[in-house]
Coordinates of C-alpha atoms in Angstrom, one line a residue:
Chain A
M1 CA 213.6 95.8 -14.4
I2 CA 216.2 94.5 -14.9
E3 CA 217.1 91.8 -17.1
I4 CA 219.4 88.4 -16.6
T5 CA 221.8 87.1 -19.3
T6 CA 224.5 84.4 -18.2
H7 CA 228.5 85.2 -18.7
Q8 CA 230.7 82.8 -18.2
N9 CA 230.1 81.6 -14.6
Y10 CA 228.1 84.2 -13.6
Y11 CA 225.0 86.6 -14.4
I12 CA 225.0 89.8 -15.7
A13 CA 221.7 92.3 -14.4
K14 CA 221.1 94.6 -16.8
I15 CA 219.1 97.7 -15.3
K16 CA 216.5 98.6 -18.1
F17 CA 215.7 102.1 -17.3
A18 CA 217.4 105.7 -17.4
E19 CA 216.5 107.2 -14.0
A20 CA 217.9 104.7 -11.0
N21 CA 216.5 106.3 -8.4
M22 CA 213.8 105.6 -4.9
E23 CA 211.5 105.3 -7.6
Q24 CA 212.9 101.9 -8.5
S25 CA 215.3 101.0 -5.4
D26 CA 212.7 98.6 -3.7
L27 CA 211.8 96.8 -6.8
F28 CA 215.2 96.3 -8.0
K29 CA 216.2 95.3 -4.5
Q30 CA 213.7 92.9 -4.6
E31 CA 214.8 91.8 -7.8
I32 CA 218.3 91.4 -6.9
I33 CA 218.0 89.3 -4.0
N34 CA 215.6 86.8 -5.4
E35 CA 218.1 86.4 -8.3
L36 CA 220.4 85.6 -5.5
D37 CA 218.1 83.5 -3.4
S38 CA 217.5 81.4 -6.7
G39 CA 221.2 80.4 -6.8
H40 CA 222.8 83.2 -9.0
T41 CA 225.0 84.4 -6.3
H42 CA 227.9 86.2 -8.8
I43 CA 226.1 89.0 -9.7
L44 CA 227.4 92.1 -12.0
I45 CA 225.0 94.8 -12.1
S46 CA 225.5 96.3 -15.8
F47 CA 224.6 100.5 -15.8
E48 CA 224.8 100.9 -19.1
N49 CA 220.8 101.9 -19.8
V50 CA 221.5 104.7 -16.5
N51 CA 222.1 108.1 -16.5
Y52 CA 222.1 109.1 -12.9
I53 CA 221.5 107.5 -9.7
D54 CA 220.3 108.7 -6.4
S55 CA 221.3 108.4 -2.5
S56 CA 218.2 105.7 -2.4
F57 CA 219.2 103.2 -5.8
L58 CA 223.2 103.0 -3.7
G59 CA 221.9 102.2 -0.9
A60 CA 219.8 99.2 -2.4
L61 CA 222.6 98.0 -4.5
V62 CA 225.2 97.9 -0.7
T63 CA 221.5 96.3 0.8
S64 CA 221.6 93.5 -2.3
L65 CA 225.8 93.5 -1.5
K66 CA 225.5 91.9 1.8
H67 CA 223.1 89.8 0.5
A68 CA 225.0 88.3 -1.6
M69 CA 228.6 88.3 0.9
A70 CA 226.4 86.5 3.5
M71 CA 225.8 83.8 1.1
G72 CA 229.1 83.5 -0.2
G73 CA 228.6 85.5 -3.6
D74 CA 229.3 88.6 -4.3
I75 CA 227.9 91.5 -6.4
A76 CA 230.4 93.8 -8.6
V77 CA 229.2 96.7 -11.6
Y78 CA 229.8 97.4 -14.8
G79 CA 228.9 100.4 -17.5
L80 CA 228.9 103.6 -15.3
N81 CA 229.0 106.9 -17.4
E82 CA 231.0 109.9 -15.8
N83 CA 228.1 111.3 -14.1
I84 CA 228.2 108.0 -11.5
S85 CA 231.7 107.1 -11.7
Q86 CA 231.9 110.6 -10.1
L87 CA 229.2 109.4 -7.4
F88 CA 231.0 106.1 -6.8
E89 CA 234.2 107.6 -6.2
L90 CA 232.9 110.2 -4.4
I91 CA 231.8 108.4 -1.7
R92 CA 234.1 105.9 -2.2
M93 CA 231.8 102.8 -3.9
N94 CA 234.5 101.5 -5.5
K95 CA 235.9 101.4 -2.8
V96 CA 232.9 98.7 -1.5
F97 CA 232.1 97.2 -5.1
K98 CA 234.6 96.0 -7.9
V99 CA 234.1 98.4 -10.8
F100 CA 234.3 97.5 -14.0
K101 CA 234.8 98.9 -17.1
D102 CA 234.3 96.0 -19.4
L103 CA 233.2 92.5 -19.3
P104 CA 235.3 90.7 -16.9
G105 CA 236.3 87.0 -18.1
S106 CA 234.9 85.3 -15.1
Y107 CA 234.5 85.1 -11.5
Q108 CA 237.0 82.4 -9.3
A109 CA 237.4 83.5 -5.8
G110 CA 236.5 87.1 -7.2
W111 CA 236.4 88.8 -10.4
I112 CA 238.8 88.3 -13.5
A113 CA 239.4 91.3 -15.7
Chain B
M1 CA 227.4 140.1 -9.0
S2 CA 224.5 138.1 -7.1
I3 CA 221.6 136.1 -8.9
K4 CA 218.8 134.8 -7.4
K5 CA 215.8 132.7 -8.3
T6 CA 213.7 130.5 -6.8
F7 CA 212.1 127.4 -8.1
H8 CA 208.5 125.4 -6.9
F9 CA 208.7 121.7 -6.4
N10 CA 205.5 119.8 -5.8
N11 CA 207.3 117.0 -3.4
K12 CA 206.4 114.4 -6.1
S13 CA 209.3 112.0 -6.9
A14 CA 208.2 112.2 -11.3
E15 CA 209.4 115.9 -10.7
I16 CA 213.1 115.3 -9.5
F17 CA 214.4 115.1 -12.6
P18 CA 213.1 117.2 -15.0
L19 CA 213.4 120.0 -12.0
M20 CA 216.5 119.2 -11.8
N21 CA 217.9 119.5 -15.7
E22 CA 215.5 123.0 -14.9
I23 CA 217.6 123.8 -12.3
V24 CA 221.0 123.0 -13.7
S25 CA 220.3 125.2 -16.5
Y26 CA 219.7 128.0 -14.9
I27 CA 223.1 127.5 -13.1
K28 CA 225.0 126.9 -16.2
D29 CA 223.1 129.6 -18.2
Y30 CA 225.1 132.7 -15.5
V31 CA 228.2 130.9 -14.3
P32 CA 230.4 130.9 -17.7
A33 CA 232.8 128.3 -15.7
L34 CA 230.0 125.8 -15.7
S35 CA 230.2 124.9 -19.3
N36 CA 231.9 122.4 -19.0
I37 CA 229.0 119.5 -17.9
E38 CA 231.8 117.2 -15.9
R39 CA 232.1 120.4 -13.5
L40 CA 227.5 120.5 -13.0
I41 CA 228.1 117.2 -11.9
P42 CA 228.5 118.0 -8.3
Y43 CA 225.1 120.1 -8.8
Q44 CA 223.5 117.5 -10.3
H45 CA 224.2 115.1 -7.3
V46 CA 222.9 117.9 -5.1
L47 CA 220.0 118.7 -6.3
V48 CA 219.0 115.2 -6.5
E49 CA 219.8 114.6 -2.8
L50 CA 217.8 117.5 -1.8
L51 CA 214.7 117.0 -3.7
T52 CA 214.5 113.4 -3.0
N53 CA 214.9 114.4 0.9
A54 CA 212.4 116.6 -0.2
V55 CA 210.3 113.3 -1.3
K56 CA 211.3 111.3 1.2
H57 CA 211.9 113.1 4.6
A58 CA 210.0 116.7 4.6
G59 CA 206.3 115.5 5.7
A60 CA 204.8 118.9 3.5
D61 CA 203.4 118.9 0.4
S62 CA 205.8 121.0 -1.5
S63 CA 208.9 122.8 -1.2
L64 CA 210.8 126.2 -2.5
F65 CA 214.3 125.9 -3.7
S66 CA 216.2 128.9 -4.4
I67 CA 219.1 129.5 -5.9
E68 CA 221.9 131.9 -5.1
I69 CA 224.8 132.6 -7.3
T70 CA 227.4 135.4 -7.4
E71 CA 230.9 135.4 -9.0
K72 CA 232.6 132.9 -6.1
E73 CA 229.8 130.1 -5.0
V74 CA 226.3 128.8 -5.9
T75 CA 223.9 128.4 -2.7
I76 CA 221.1 126.1 -2.9
I77 CA 218.2 126.5 -0.5
K78 CA 215.8 124.1 0.2
T79 CA 212.9 125.9 1.6
D80 CA 209.8 123.4 3.7
N81 CA 206.9 123.7 6.4
G82 CA 207.7 119.8 7.4
N83 CA 209.3 117.9 10.1
S84 CA 212.3 119.4 11.3
F85 CA 215.8 117.7 11.7
Y86 CA 215.8 115.3 14.6
L87 CA 219.4 114.1 15.7
N88 CA 218.9 110.9 17.7
K89 CA 221.0 112.2 20.4
C90 CA 219.7 115.1 20.9
G91 CA 215.9 115.3 19.4
S92 CA 214.5 117.5 17.0
F93 CA 215.0 121.1 16.3
P94 CA 214.9 123.4 18.0
L95 CA 217.7 122.3 20.4
H96 CA 218.1 122.8 23.9
V97 CA 220.2 125.6 24.6
S98 CA 222.9 123.1 26.3
F99 CA 223.3 121.5 23.2
E100 CA 225.4 124.5 21.2
G101 CA 228.6 123.9 20.6
Q102 CA 228.4 120.7 20.9
Q103 CA 230.0 117.8 17.8
V104 CA 227.0 115.3 17.6
E105 CA 227.5 112.2 16.1
I106 CA 224.6 111.4 13.6
R107 CA 226.0 107.9 12.0
K108 CA 228.8 106.3 11.7
D109 CA 229.9 103.2 9.9
A110 CA 233.0 101.5 8.5
L111 CA 233.5 104.3 6.1
Y112 CA 232.3 107.6 7.7
C113 CA 231.1 109.4 10.6
L114 CA 228.3 112.2 10.1
Y115 CA 228.3 114.7 12.3
G116 CA 226.4 117.9 13.3
I117 CA 228.1 121.2 15.1
I118 CA 225.3 122.5 16.6
H119 CA 225.9 126.4 16.3
S120 CA 222.7 127.3 18.2
A121 CA 219.2 125.9 19.1
H122 CA 218.5 126.7 15.8
S123 CA 221.3 126.0 13.0
L124 CA 223.9 123.4 12.6
V125 CA 226.5 122.5 9.9
F126 CA 227.2 119.0 8.6
K127 CA 231.1 117.5 8.7
V128 CA 232.1 114.2 7.3
V129 CA 235.2 111.9 8.3
E130 CA 236.2 109.0 6.3
Y131 CA 238.0 106.1 7.6
P132 CA 239.7 103.0 5.6
L133 CA 238.0 100.6 4.0
Y134 CA 240.2 97.9 5.5
F135 CA 238.4 94.3 4.6
K136 CA 235.4 93.5 1.9
E137 CA 234.2 91.7 5.2
E138 CA 233.4 95.5 7.0
V139 CA 231.0 96.1 3.9
T140 CA 228.3 94.1 6.3
S141 CA 228.3 97.3 8.8
L142 CA 228.0 100.2 6.3
Y143 CA 224.7 102.4 6.5
E144 CA 222.1 102.2 3.3
H145 CA 220.8 105.4 3.5
Y146 CA 223.7 108.1 1.6
G147 CA 221.6 111.3 0.9
L148 CA 223.1 113.4 3.2
L149 CA 226.7 112.2 3.1
I150 CA 226.6 112.9 -0.9
L151 CA 225.5 116.3 0.0
I152 CA 228.6 116.9 2.3
K153 CA 231.1 115.2 -0.4
S154 CA 229.6 117.4 -3.4
S155 CA 229.6 120.9 -1.9
N156 CA 231.8 122.6 0.4
H157 CA 229.2 124.0 3.2
V158 CA 226.0 121.9 3.8
S159 CA 223.7 123.1 7.3
Y160 CA 220.4 123.7 8.5
R161 CA 218.6 126.0 10.1
I162 CA 214.9 126.1 11.5
D163 CA 213.7 129.7 11.6
P164 CA 212.2 130.5 15.2
E165 CA 209.6 133.0 14.0
T166 CA 207.8 131.3 11.2
G167 CA 209.0 127.6 11.8
L168 CA 210.4 126.7 8.2
N169 CA 213.6 124.7 7.9
H170 CA 216.1 125.5 5.6
F171 CA 218.9 122.9 4.5
I172 CA 221.7 125.2 2.4
V173 CA 224.3 123.9 0.6
T174 CA 227.3 126.3 -0.8
I175 CA 229.3 124.8 -3.7
I176 CA 232.0 127.3 -4.6
I177 CA 232.6 127.8 -8.2

């Protein structure tokens, strides 16, 4: 469901499906939480493969972010298409998640672009 | 001009995106102003959320999606015979007449408060009030349910009505073209 790679001092979780919806949200959330619990506390989620996202998946993202923050970590997002980017802006998820157009250089008390 | 078409949905999650694409394509064919793909995005969001709502919350085997197009607006109506809308502070529809005219809080967190303005025992209109997010720590208080919020923010008017005769539920979303 997600492919984990490392980049500088954080982890990239690349979503491997095109429609991020209620069918994937529970398993996705569990996989991200497992990564966080294994010590990968700073995760950049890549949406490069994703065409659409729904409210269920957004809920899973927020749950994951809360879990990360409780551990002193953080979750950012990357590679949003126009459809998903508009949705993030519309409901102000761009104020909740740091949104990157390019891979950030590193994480040092905040994401460094 | 007024055109109407009804689409049947089997309330299966695998059909959400195919049906969304079919309905968006229908709307696009009749509204030249929506030939720009970016202008179709709100319609996609509204349809995905209504279809998802049908799968998750309706408690029905199927639902109908009626699309009404005029020169000024597109109205999307989701109809089913499942569970009526539930308000924590008032219970299920139909509501007691004493609630008529009240603005009832549905959900509140650090970013939003969703309200229902009760028009009658059988209908309400949804409304949202936004708050600034001052501190990242406030994220911990956020709700994790965004369907209704996306419907309200992607459109110009969202309401719910239960037909007193048939008991059918209608979610009605209007987008001005």
